Amino acid sequence: MAPVEALARGEALQARALAPPPGIAPQPGRLYDEIRKFLASASDDRALAMGPWDVQKLLFPRARDLPQSGRISLGGGPFVRSDGARFGFTLTVDCDSAPPTLMAYGFEIRYPAGVSVPFLRYDLNPPGAAPRLDVLKEPRCHLHPGHQDVRVPSPLAHPVELLSLLVYGP
């Protein structure tokens, strides 16, 4: 396969991977509440080794300090699963675009010693973060399956979908 054709296929794959999933409208207040409620429910289910109040303290910024315009960052962690795995996340939303747009995220879980894959990380790089010719090596939306230099293209996901994978997945 010629490099030009490979690049075109990589760009087509990235375009499909970045298609917004149904129901993603990351308004900061609503998104913050969805994340908080999901993590509190996971705590109530005992999937997390921490109480709802501990979960609330690890989210940032605090709900009352959440800006409603511009580019805002949300995040949290480290949260601890009942099996000892630790995870956290950050994400950036552009609230001035119509509709608000998920610009970047990083969701990472680190497993306890003895697990064959030490970590998983789902990344959405900010637009323009990787040069055009790197789409085959650094897709904008990708998964690191236990190694920083390995990037597998992945679909754009809603933040709560990613948290579901981190909390209840492998």
Backbone as JSON Lines, residues from 0, in Angstrom:
{"i":0,"aa":"M","n":[0.85,-1.18,0.0],"ca":[0.0,0.0,0.0],"c":[0.89,1.23,0.0]}
{"i":1,"aa":"A","n":[0.61,2.16,-0.85],"ca":[1.4,3.39,-0.95],"c":[1.17,4.25,0.29]}
{"i":2,"aa":"P","n":[2.21,4.99,0.74],"ca":[2.06,5.84,1.91],"c":[0.9,6.84,1.79]}
{"i":3,"aa":"V","n":[0.66,7.36,0.61],"ca":[-0.43,8.33,0.42],"c":[-1.78,7.64,0.67]}
{"i":4,"aa":"E","n":[-1.91,6.42,0.15],"ca":[-3.16,5.67,0.36],"c":[-3.33,5.31,1.84]}
{"i":5,"aa":"A","n":[-2.25,4.92,2.5],"ca":[-2.31,4.59,3.92],"c":[-2.72,5.81,4.74]}
{"i":6,"aa":"L","n":[-2.17,6.96,4.38],"ca":[-2.53,8.19,5.08],"c":[-4.0,8.51,4.87]}
{"i":7,"aa":"A","n":[-4.5,8.37,3.64],"ca":[-5.91,8.64,3.36],"c":[-6.81,7.69,4.17]}
{"i":8,"aa":"R","n":[-6.42,6.42,4.27],"ca":[-7.21,5.47,5.06],"c":[-7.16,5.84,6.54]}
{"i":9,"aa":"G","n":[-5.99,6.26,7.02],"ca":[-5.87,6.69,8.41],"c":[-6.74,7.9,8.72]}
{"i":10,"aa":"E","n":[-6.77,8.86,7.79],"ca":[-7.61,10.04,7.98],"c":[-9.09,9.67,7.96]}
{"i":11,"aa":"A","n":[-9.48,8.73,7.08],"ca":[-10.88,8.29,7.04],"c":[-11.27,7.59,8.34]}
{"i":12,"aa":"L","n":[-10.37,6.75,8.85],"ca":[-10.62,6.08,10.13],"c":[-10.78,7.09,11.25]}
{"i":13,"aa":"Q","n":[-9.91,8.08,11.26],"ca":[-10.0,9.11,12.31],"c":[-11.31,9.88,12.21]}
{"i":14,"aa":"A","n":[-11.74,10.21,11.01],"ca":[-13.01,10.94,10.84],"c":[-14.16,10.12,11.41]}
{"i":15,"aa":"R","n":[-14.18,8.81,11.15],"ca":[-15.25,7.96,11.71],"c":[-15.14,7.88,13.23]}
{"i":16,"aa":"A","n":[-13.91,7.77,13.73],"ca":[-13.7,7.64,15.17],"c":[-14.11,8.9,15.92]}
{"i":17,"aa":"L","n":[-14.03,10.06,15.26],"ca":[-14.35,11.32,15.93],"c":[-15.81,11.73,15.77]}
{"i":18,"aa":"A","n":[-16.63,10.9,15.12],"ca":[-18.05,11.22,15.01],"c":[-18.64,11.23,16.41]}
{"i":19,"aa":"P","n":[-19.37,12.29,16.76],"ca":[-19.92,12.38,18.12],"c":[-20.87,11.22,18.42]}
{"i":20,"aa":"P","n":[-20.72,10.6,19.59],"ca":[-21.66,9.55,19.98],"c":[-23.03,10.16,20.26]}
{"i":21,"aa":"P","n":[-24.1,9.38,20.15],"ca":[-25.43,9.91,20.44],"c":[-25.51,10.45,21.87]}
{"i":22,"aa":"G","n":[-26.18,11.57,22.01],"ca":[-26.43,12.1,23.34],"c":[-25.3,12.88,23.97]}
{"i":23,"aa":"I","n":[-24.23,13.16,23.23],"ca":[-23.15,13.93,23.85],"c":[-23.44,15.41,23.66]}
{"i":24,"aa":"A","n":[-23.72,16.06,24.73],"ca":[-23.92,17.5,24.77],"c":[-23.25,17.97,26.05]}
{"i":25,"aa":"P","n":[-21.94,18.13,26.04],"ca":[-21.21,18.35,27.29],"c":[-21.35,19.76,27.86]}
{"i":26,"aa":"Q","n":[-22.58,20.13,28.22],"ca":[-22.73,21.38,28.96],"c":[-22.12,21.16,30.33]}
{"i":27,"aa":"P","n":[-21.31,22.07,30.8],"ca":[-20.49,21.8,31.98],"c":[-21.29,21.38,33.22]}
{"i":28,"aa":"G","n":[-22.36,22.08,33.54],"ca":[-23.13,21.73,34.73],"c":[-23.77,20.36,34.63]}
{"i":29,"aa":"R","n":[-24.37,20.09,33.47],"ca":[-25.03,18.79,33.27],"c":[-24.01,17.66,33.23]}
{"i":30,"aa":"L","n":[-22.91,17.87,32.55],"ca":[-21.87,16.85,32.47],"c":[-21.28,16.58,33.85]}
{"i":31,"aa":"Y","n":[-21.01,17.62,34.61],"ca":[-20.48,17.46,35.96],"c":[-21.44,16.63,36.8]}
{"i":32,"aa":"D","n":[-22.74,16.94,36.73],"ca":[-23.74,16.2,37.5],"c":[-23.81,14.74,37.08]}
{"i":33,"aa":"E","n":[-23.73,14.47,35.76],"ca":[-23.75,13.09,35.27],"c":[-22.56,12.31,35.84]}
{"i":34,"aa":"I","n":[-21.39,12.92,35.81],"ca":[-20.18,12.27,36.31],"c":[-20.29,12.03,37.82]}
{"i":35,"aa":"R","n":[-20.71,13.05,38.55],"ca":[-20.84,12.94,40.01],"c":[-21.84,11.84,40.39]}
{"i":36,"aa":"K","n":[-22.99,11.83,39.72],"ca":[-24.01,10.82,40.03],"c":[-23.53,9.42,39.68]}
{"i":37,"aa":"F","n":[-22.85,9.28,38.54],"ca":[-22.34,7.96,38.15],"c":[-21.36,7.44,39.2]}
{"i":38,"aa":"L","n":[-20.41,8.28,39.61],"ca":[-19.39,7.84,40.57],"c":[-20.0,7.58,41.95]}
{"i":39,"aa":"A","n":[-20.99,8.37,42.34],"ca":[-21.67,8.13,43.63],"c":[-22.4,6.8,43.58]}
{"i":40,"aa":"S","n":[-23.04,6.5,42.46],"ca":[-23.74,5.22,42.31],"c":[-22.75,4.06,42.34]}
{"i":41,"aa":"A","n":[-21.6,4.22,41.69],"ca":[-20.57,3.18,41.72],"c":[-20.06,2.96,43.13]}
{"i":42,"aa":"S","n":[-19.98,4.02,43.9],"ca":[-19.58,3.9,45.3],"c":[-20.66,3.14,46.08]}
{"i":43,"aa":"D","n":[-21.93,3.49,45.84],"ca":[-23.03,2.8,46.52],"c":[-23.06,1.31,46.16]}
{"i":44,"aa":"D","n":[-22.67,0.97,44.91],"ca":[-22.63,-0.42,44.45],"c":[-21.41,-1.17,44.99]}
{"i":45,"aa":"R","n":[-20.54,-0.49,45.69],"ca":[-19.29,-1.04,46.22],"c":[-18.28,-1.4,45.12]}
{"i":46,"aa":"A","n":[-18.48,-0.83,43.93],"ca":[-17.48,-1.0,42.87],"c":[-16.25,-0.15,43.19]}
{"i":47,"aa":"L","n":[-16.45,0.9,43.98],"ca":[-15.34,1.74,44.44],"c":[-15.09,1.46,45.91]}
{"i":48,"aa":"A","n":[-13.83,1.53,46.3],"ca":[-13.45,1.3,47.69],"c":[-13.41,2.62,48.44]}
{"i":49,"aa":"M","n":[-14.41,3.45,48.2],"ca":[-14.48,4.75,48.84],"c":[-15.95,5.19,48.87]}
{"i":50,"aa":"G","n":[-16.29,5.99,49.86],"ca":[-17.66,6.44,50.0],"c":[-17.99,7.6,49.07]}
{"i":51,"aa":"P","n":[-19.29,7.88,48.9],"ca":[-19.72,8.97,48.01],"c":[-19.11,10.32,48.38]}
{"i":52,"aa":"W","n":[-18.93,10.57,49.66],"ca":[-18.35,11.86,50.07],"c":[-16.89,11.94,49.63]}
{"i":53,"aa":"D","n":[-16.16,10.84,49.73],"ca":[-14.77,10.83,49.27],"c":[-14.7,11.05,47.76]}
{"i":54,"aa":"V","n":[-15.64,10.45,47.04],"ca":[-15.7,10.63,45.59],"c":[-15.93,12.1,45.27]}
{"i":55,"aa":"Q","n":[-16.88,12.72,45.92],"ca":[-17.21,14.13,45.69],"c":[-15.99,15.03,45.91]}
{"i":56,"aa":"K","n":[-15.21,14.73,46.94],"ca":[-14.04,15.56,47.25],"c":[-12.95,15.47,46.18]}
{"i":57,"aa":"L","n":[-12.95,14.38,45.39],"ca":[-11.9,14.2,44.39],"c":[-12.25,14.79,43.03]}
{"i":58,"aa":"L","n":[-13.46,15.32,42.88],"ca":[-13.84,15.96,41.62],"c":[-13.39,17.41,41.62]}
{"i":59,"aa":"F","n":[-12.96,17.91,40.48],"ca":[-12.59,19.32,40.39],"c":[-13.05,19.89,39.06]}
{"i":60,"aa":"P","n":[-13.35,21.18,38.99],"ca":[-13.5,22.08,40.14],"c":[-14.75,21.71,40.92]}
{"i":61,"aa":"R","n":[-14.97,22.35,42.03],"ca":[-16.2,22.14,42.79],"c":[-17.37,22.64,41.94]}
{"i":62,"aa":"A","n":[-18.54,22.07,42.13],"ca":[-19.71,22.41,41.32],"c":[-19.98,23.91,41.37]}
{"i":63,"aa":"R","n":[-19.87,24.52,42.52],"ca":[-20.17,25.95,42.64],"c":[-19.15,26.83,41.92]}
{"i":64,"aa":"D","n":[-17.95,26.29,41.66],"ca":[-16.9,27.04,40.99],"c":[-16.83,26.77,39.49]}
{"i":65,"aa":"L","n":[-17.78,26.02,38.96],"ca":[-17.74,25.6,37.56],"c":[-18.09,26.77,36.64]}
{"i":66,"aa":"P","n":[-17.15,27.19,35.78],"ca":[-17.46,28.26,34.83],"c":[-18.52,27.79,33.83]}
{"i":67,"aa":"Q","n":[-19.22,28.72,33.23],"ca":[-20.26,28.39,32.26],"c":[-19.9,28.84,30.85]}
{"i":68,"aa":"S","n":[-18.73,29.42,30.69],"ca":[-18.33,29.85,29.35],"c":[-16.83,29.65,29.19]}
{"i":69,"aa":"G","n":[-16.39,29.73,27.92],"ca":[-14.97,29.53,27.62],"c":[-14.62,28.06,27.6]}
{"i":70,"aa":"R","n":[-13.35,27.78,27.62],"ca":[-12.88,26.39,27.71],"c":[-12.71,26.05,29.17]}
{"i":71,"aa":"I","n":[-13.4,25.01,29.58],"ca":[-13.33,24.62,30.99],"c":[-12.75,23.22,31.1]}
{"i":72,"aa":"S","n":[-12.13,22.95,32.23],"ca":[-11.59,21.63,32.52],"c":[-12.32,21.02,33.69]}
{"i":73,"aa":"L","n":[-12.62,19.74,33.57],"ca":[-13.2,18.95,34.65],"c":[-12.25,17.79,34.89]}
{"i":74,"aa":"G","n":[-12.28,17.25,36.07],"ca":[-11.45,16.09,36.31],"c":[-11.7,15.5,37.67]}
{"i":75,"aa":"G","n":[-10.96,14.46,37.96],"ca":[-11.08,13.83,39.26],"c":[-10.12,12.67,39.4]}
{"i":76,"aa":"G","n":[-9.89,12.33,40.66],"ca":[-9.07,11.18,40.97],"c":[-7.96,11.53,41.93]}
{"i":77,"aa":"P","n":[-7.22,10.54,42.38],"ca":[-7.37,9.13,42.01],"c":[-8.52,8.47,42.77]}
{"i":78,"aa":"F","n":[-9.37,7.79,42.03],"ca":[-10.44,6.99,42.61],"c":[-9.91,5.58,42.74]}
{"i":79,"aa":"V","n":[-10.39,4.85,43.74],"ca":[-9.89,3.49,43.98],"c":[-11.04,2.5,43.83]}
{"i":80,"aa":"R","n":[-10.83,1.52,42.93],"ca":[-11.82,0.45,42.75],"c":[-11.7,-0.55,43.89]}
{"i":81,"aa":"S","n":[-12.71,-1.39,44.03],"ca":[-12.7,-2.39,45.09],"c":[-11.57,-3.4,44.93]}
{"i":82,"aa":"D","n":[-11.05,-3.58,43.71],"ca":[-9.93,-4.51,43.49],"c":[-8.56,-3.84,43.65]}
{"i":83,"aa":"G","n":[-8.55,-2.55,44.02],"ca":[-7.29,-1.83,44.24],"c":[-6.8,-1.03,43.05]}
{"i":84,"aa":"A","n":[-7.41,-1.21,41.88],"ca":[-7.01,-0.4,40.71],"c":[-7.37,1.06,40.99]}
{"i":85,"aa":"R","n":[-6.56,1.96,40.48],"ca":[-6.77,3.4,40.67],"c":[-6.98,4.05,39.3]}
{"i":86,"aa":"F","n":[-7.9,5.0,39.25],"ca":[-8.16,5.69,37.99],"c":[-8.46,7.15,38.23]}
{"i":87,"aa":"G","n":[-8.3,7.92,37.16],"ca":[-8.59,9.34,37.18],"c":[-8.86,9.82,35.77]}
{"i":88,"aa":"F","n":[-9.24,11.07,35.66],"ca":[-9.56,11.62,34.35],"c":[-9.45,13.13,34.37]}
{"i":89,"aa":"T","n":[-9.26,13.68,33.19],"ca":[-9.4,15.11,32.94],"c":[-10.08,15.25,31.58]}
{"i":90,"aa":"L","n":[-10.81,16.32,31.42],"ca":[-11.43,16.61,30.13],"c":[-11.58,18.11,29.97]}
{"i":91,"aa":"T","n":[-11.63,18.53,28.71],"ca":[-11.79,19.95,28.39],"c":[-12.98,20.1,27.46]}
{"i":92,"aa":"V","n":[-13.85,21.04,27.8],"ca":[-15.05,21.34,27.02],"c":[-14.98,22.8,26.57]}
{"i":93,"aa":"D","n":[-15.24,23.03,25.29],"ca":[-15.37,24.39,24.77],"c":[-16.83,24.77,24.87]}
{"i":94,"aa":"C","n":[-17.16,25.59,25.85],"ca":[-18.55,25.97,26.1],"c":[-19.02,27.08,25.19]}
{"i":95,"aa":"D","n":[-18.11,27.74,24.48],"ca":[-18.49,28.84,23.6],"c":[-18.89,28.36,22.21]}
{"i":96,"aa":"S","n":[-18.62,27.09,21.88],"ca":[-19.06,26.58,20.58],"c":[-20.52,26.14,20.7]}
{"i":97,"aa":"A","n":[-21.2,26.07,19.58],"ca":[-22.61,25.69,19.59],"c":[-22.78,24.42,18.77]}
{"i":98,"aa":"P","n":[-23.13,23.3,19.35],"ca":[-23.25,23.04,20.79],"c":[-21.87,22.96,21.44]}
{"i":99,"aa":"P","n":[-21.83,22.96,22.78],"ca":[-20.54,22.81,23.45],"c":[-19.82,21.56,22.95]}
{"i":100,"aa":"T","n":[-18.51,21.63,22.84],"ca":[-17.73,20.57,22.21],"c":[-16.71,19.99,23.17]}
{"i":101,"aa":"L","n":[-16.63,18.67,23.19],"ca":[-15.61,17.98,23.94],"c":[-14.31,18.12,23.15]}
{"i":102,"aa":"M","n":[-13.33,18.82,23.71],"ca":[-12.09,19.13,22.99],"c":[-10.98,18.12,23.24]}
{"i":103,"aa":"A","n":[-10.87,17.65,24.48],"ca":[-9.77,16.75,24.84],"c":[-10.17,15.98,26.09]}
{"i":104,"aa":"Y","n":[-9.59,14.78,26.23],"ca":[-9.74,14.05,27.48],"c":[-8.62,13.05,27.65]}
{"i":105,"aa":"G","n":[-8.47,12.62,28.88],"ca":[-7.57,11.55,29.26],"c":[-8.22,10.79,30.4]}
{"i":106,"aa":"F","n":[-8.5,9.52,30.2],"ca":[-9.07,8.65,31.23],"c":[-8.1,7.49,31.4]}
{"i":107,"aa":"E","n":[-7.55,7.33,32.6],"ca":[-6.52,6.32,32.81],"c":[-6.82,5.48,34.04]}
{"i":108,"aa":"I","n":[-6.56,4.18,33.91],"ca":[-6.64,3.27,35.04],"c":[-5.3,2.57,35.19]}
{"i":109,"aa":"R","n":[-4.85,2.46,36.42],"ca":[-3.6,1.75,36.73],"c":[-3.98,0.57,37.62]}
{"i":110,"aa":"Y","n":[-3.53,-0.61,37.19],"ca":[-3.89,-1.84,37.89],"c":[-2.86,-2.18,38.97]}
{"i":111,"aa":"P","n":[-3.28,-2.98,39.96],"ca":[-2.33,-3.39,41.01],"c":[-1.2,-4.24,40.42]}
{"i":112,"aa":"A","n":[-0.11,-4.33,41.13],"ca":[1.03,-5.14,40.69],"c":[0.58,-6.57,40.4]}
{"i":113,"aa":"G","n":[1.19,-7.17,39.39],"ca":[0.88,-8.54,39.04],"c":[-0.11,-8.69,37.9]}
{"i":114,"aa":"V","n":[-0.73,-7.58,37.49],"ca":[-1.65,-7.63,36.35],"c":[-0.8,-7.46,35.09]}
{"i":115,"aa":"S","n":[-1.09,-8.25,34.05],"ca":[-0.23,-8.25,32.87],"c":[-0.2,-6.93,32.12]}
{"i":116,"aa":"V","n":[-1.28,-6.18,32.15],"ca":[-1.31,-4.86,31.52],"c":[-1.31,-3.84,32.66]}
{"i":117,"aa":"P","n":[-0.24,-3.05,32.8],"ca":[-0.16,-2.15,33.96],"c":[-1.17,-1.0,33.93]}
{"i":118,"aa":"F","n":[-1.58,-0.56,32.74],"ca":[-2.54,0.54,32.66],"c":[-3.26,0.53,31.32]}
{"i":119,"aa":"L","n":[-4.38,1.22,31.29],"ca":[-5.1,1.56,30.06],"c":[-5.37,3.05,30.11]}
{"i":120,"aa":"R","n":[-5.2,3.71,28.99],"ca":[-5.53,5.14,28.94],"c":[-6.23,5.46,27.63]}
{"i":121,"aa":"Y","n":[-7.37,6.11,27.77],"ca":[-8.13,6.6,26.62],"c":[-7.84,8.08,26.48]}
{"i":122,"aa":"D","n":[-7.36,8.49,25.3],"ca":[-7.0,9.89,25.06],"c":[-7.78,10.45,23.89]}
{"i":123,"aa":"L","n":[-8.17,11.69,24.03],"ca":[-8.63,12.52,22.91],"c":[-7.71,13.72,22.93]}
{"i":124,"aa":"N","n":[-6.82,13.79,21.95],"ca":[-5.89,14.92,21.88],"c":[-6.63,16.16,21.41]}
{"i":125,"aa":"P","n":[-6.2,17.34,21.86],"ca":[-6.82,18.57,21.37],"c":[-6.65,18.7,19.86]}
{"i":126,"aa":"P","n":[-7.57,19.38,19.19],"ca":[-7.41,19.56,17.73],"c":[-6.08,20.22,17.43]}
{"i":127,"aa":"G","n":[-5.41,19.72,16.4],"ca":[-4.13,20.3,15.99],"c":[-2.95,19.9,16.84]}
{"i":128,"aa":"A","n":[-3.14,18.98,17.8],"ca":[-2.03,18.59,18.69],"c":[-0.99,17.75,17.96]}
{"i":129,"aa":"A","n":[-1.42,16.95,17.0],"ca":[-0.48,16.11,16.26],"c":[-0.38,16.61,14.83]}
{"i":130,"aa":"P","n":[0.81,16.63,14.27],"ca":[0.96,17.05,12.88],"c":[0.15,16.15,11.94]}
{"i":131,"aa":"R","n":[-0.25,16.67,10.82],"ca":[-1.09,15.97,9.85],"c":[-0.55,14.6,9.46]}
{"i":132,"aa":"L","n":[0.73,14.47,9.26],"ca":[1.29,13.2,8.79],"c":[1.38,12.15,9.88]}
{"i":133,"aa":"D","n":[1.06,12.48,11.12],"ca":[1.16,11.52,12.21],"c":[-0.16,10.81,12.48]}
{"i":134,"aa":"V","n":[-1.18,10.98,11.64],"ca":[-2.48,10.38,11.91],"c":[-2.38,8.86,12.03]}
{"i":135,"aa":"L","n":[-1.43,8.24,11.35],"ca":[-1.26,6.79,11.45],"c":[-0.55,6.38,12.74]}
{"i":136,"aa":"K","n":[0.27,7.27,13.28],"ca":[1.0,6.97,14.51],"c":[0.32,7.54,15.74]}
{"i":137,"aa":"E","n":[-0.39,8.64,15.58],"ca":[-1.0,9.33,16.71],"c":[-2.41,9.77,16.32]}
{"i":138,"aa":"P","n":[-3.36,8.83,16.25],"ca":[-4.73,9.24,15.97],"c":[-5.21,10.18,17.08]}
{"i":139,"aa":"R","n":[-6.05,11.11,16.74],"ca":[-6.51,12.08,17.75],"c":[-7.19,11.37,18.91]}
{"i":140,"aa":"C","n":[-8.0,10.36,18.64],"ca":[-8.7,9.61,19.68],"c":[-8.13,8.19,19.68]}
{"i":141,"aa":"H","n":[-7.54,7.79,20.81],"ca":[-6.86,6.49,20.83],"c":[-6.81,5.92,22.24]}
{"i":142,"aa":"L","n":[-6.41,4.65,22.29],"ca":[-6.25,3.9,23.54],"c":[-4.79,3.48,23.65]}
{"i":143,"aa":"H","n":[-4.21,3.67,24.84],"ca":[-2.88,3.13,25.15],"c":[-3.11,1.85,25.96]}
{"i":144,"aa":"P","n":[-2.85,0.67,25.38],"ca":[-3.09,-0.58,26.1],"c":[-1.85,-1.04,26.89]}
{"i":145,"aa":"G","n":[-1.47,-0.28,27.89],"ca":[-0.38,-0.7,28.76],"c":[1.0,-0.24,28.36]}
{"i":146,"aa":"H","n":[1.11,0.52,27.28],"ca":[2.42,1.0,26.84],"c":[2.24,2.39,26.24]}
{"i":147,"aa":"Q","n":[3.03,3.34,26.69],"ca":[2.92,4.73,26.25],"c":[3.08,4.89,24.75]}
{"i":148,"aa":"D","n":[3.92,4.07,24.12],"ca":[4.2,4.21,22.7],"c":[3.24,3.46,21.79]}
{"i":149,"aa":"V","n":[2.29,2.73,22.36],"ca":[1.32,1.98,21.56],"c":[-0.01,2.75,21.62]}
{"i":150,"aa":"R","n":[-0.52,3.09,20.43],"ca":[-1.77,3.85,20.33],"c":[-2.7,3.13,19.36]}
{"i":151,"aa":"V","n":[-3.85,2.72,19.86],"ca":[-4.84,2.02,19.05],"c":[-5.99,2.99,18.81]}
{"i":152,"aa":"P","n":[-6.37,3.25,17.56],"ca":[-7.5,4.15,17.32],"c":[-8.74,3.68,18.07]}
{"i":153,"aa":"S","n":[-9.47,4.61,18.64],"ca":[-10.7,4.27,19.35],"c":[-11.75,5.33,19.03]}
{"i":154,"aa":"P","n":[-13.02,4.97,19.17],"ca":[-14.07,5.95,18.89],"c":[-14.16,7.0,19.99]}
{"i":155,"aa":"L","n":[-14.62,8.16,19.6],"ca":[-14.92,9.21,20.58],"c":[-16.03,8.69,21.48]}
{"i":156,"aa":"A","n":[-15.86,8.8,22.77],"ca":[-16.84,8.28,23.71],"c":[-17.28,9.37,24.67]}
{"i":157,"aa":"H","n":[-18.5,9.23,25.16],"ca":[-19.01,10.13,26.19],"c":[-18.2,9.87,27.47]}
{"i":158,"aa":"P","n":[-17.88,10.9,28.24],"ca":[-17.1,10.69,29.46],"c":[-17.68,9.64,30.42]}
{"i":159,"aa":"V","n":[-19.0,9.57,30.54],"ca":[-19.58,8.57,31.44],"c":[-19.42,7.16,30.87]}
{"i":160,"aa":"E","n":[-19.41,7.03,29.55],"ca":[-19.13,5.72,28.94],"c":[-17.72,5.26,29.32]}
{"i":161,"aa":"L","n":[-16.77,6.17,29.26],"ca":[-15.39,5.82,29.61],"c":[-15.27,5.49,31.11]}
{"i":162,"aa":"L","n":[-15.95,6.26,31.95],"ca":[-15.93,5.95,33.37],"c":[-16.55,4.58,33.63]}
{"i":163,"aa":"S","n":[-17.58,4.22,32.89],"ca":[-18.18,2.89,33.04],"c":[-17.16,1.8,32.76]}
{"i":164,"aa":"L","n":[-16.35,1.99,31.72],"ca":[-15.31,1.01,31.4],"c":[-14.26,0.94,32.52]}
{"i":165,"aa":"L","n":[-13.89,2.09,33.07],"ca":[-12.87,2.1,34.11],"c":[-13.38,1.5,35.43]}
{"i":166,"aa":"V","n":[-14.63,1.77,35.74],"ca":[-15.18,1.3,37.02],"c":[-15.59,-0.16,36.96]}
{"i":167,"aa":"Y","n":[-16.29,-0.57,35.91],"ca":[-16.86,-1.91,35.87],"c":[-16.16,-2.85,34.9]}
{"i":168,"aa":"G","n":[-15.25,-2.33,34.09],"ca":[-14.54,-3.14,33.12],"c":[-13.39,-3.9,33.72]}
{"i":169,"aa":"P","n":[-12.52,-4.39,32.85],"ca":[-11.38,-5.19,33.32],"c":[-10.4,-4.35,34.14]}
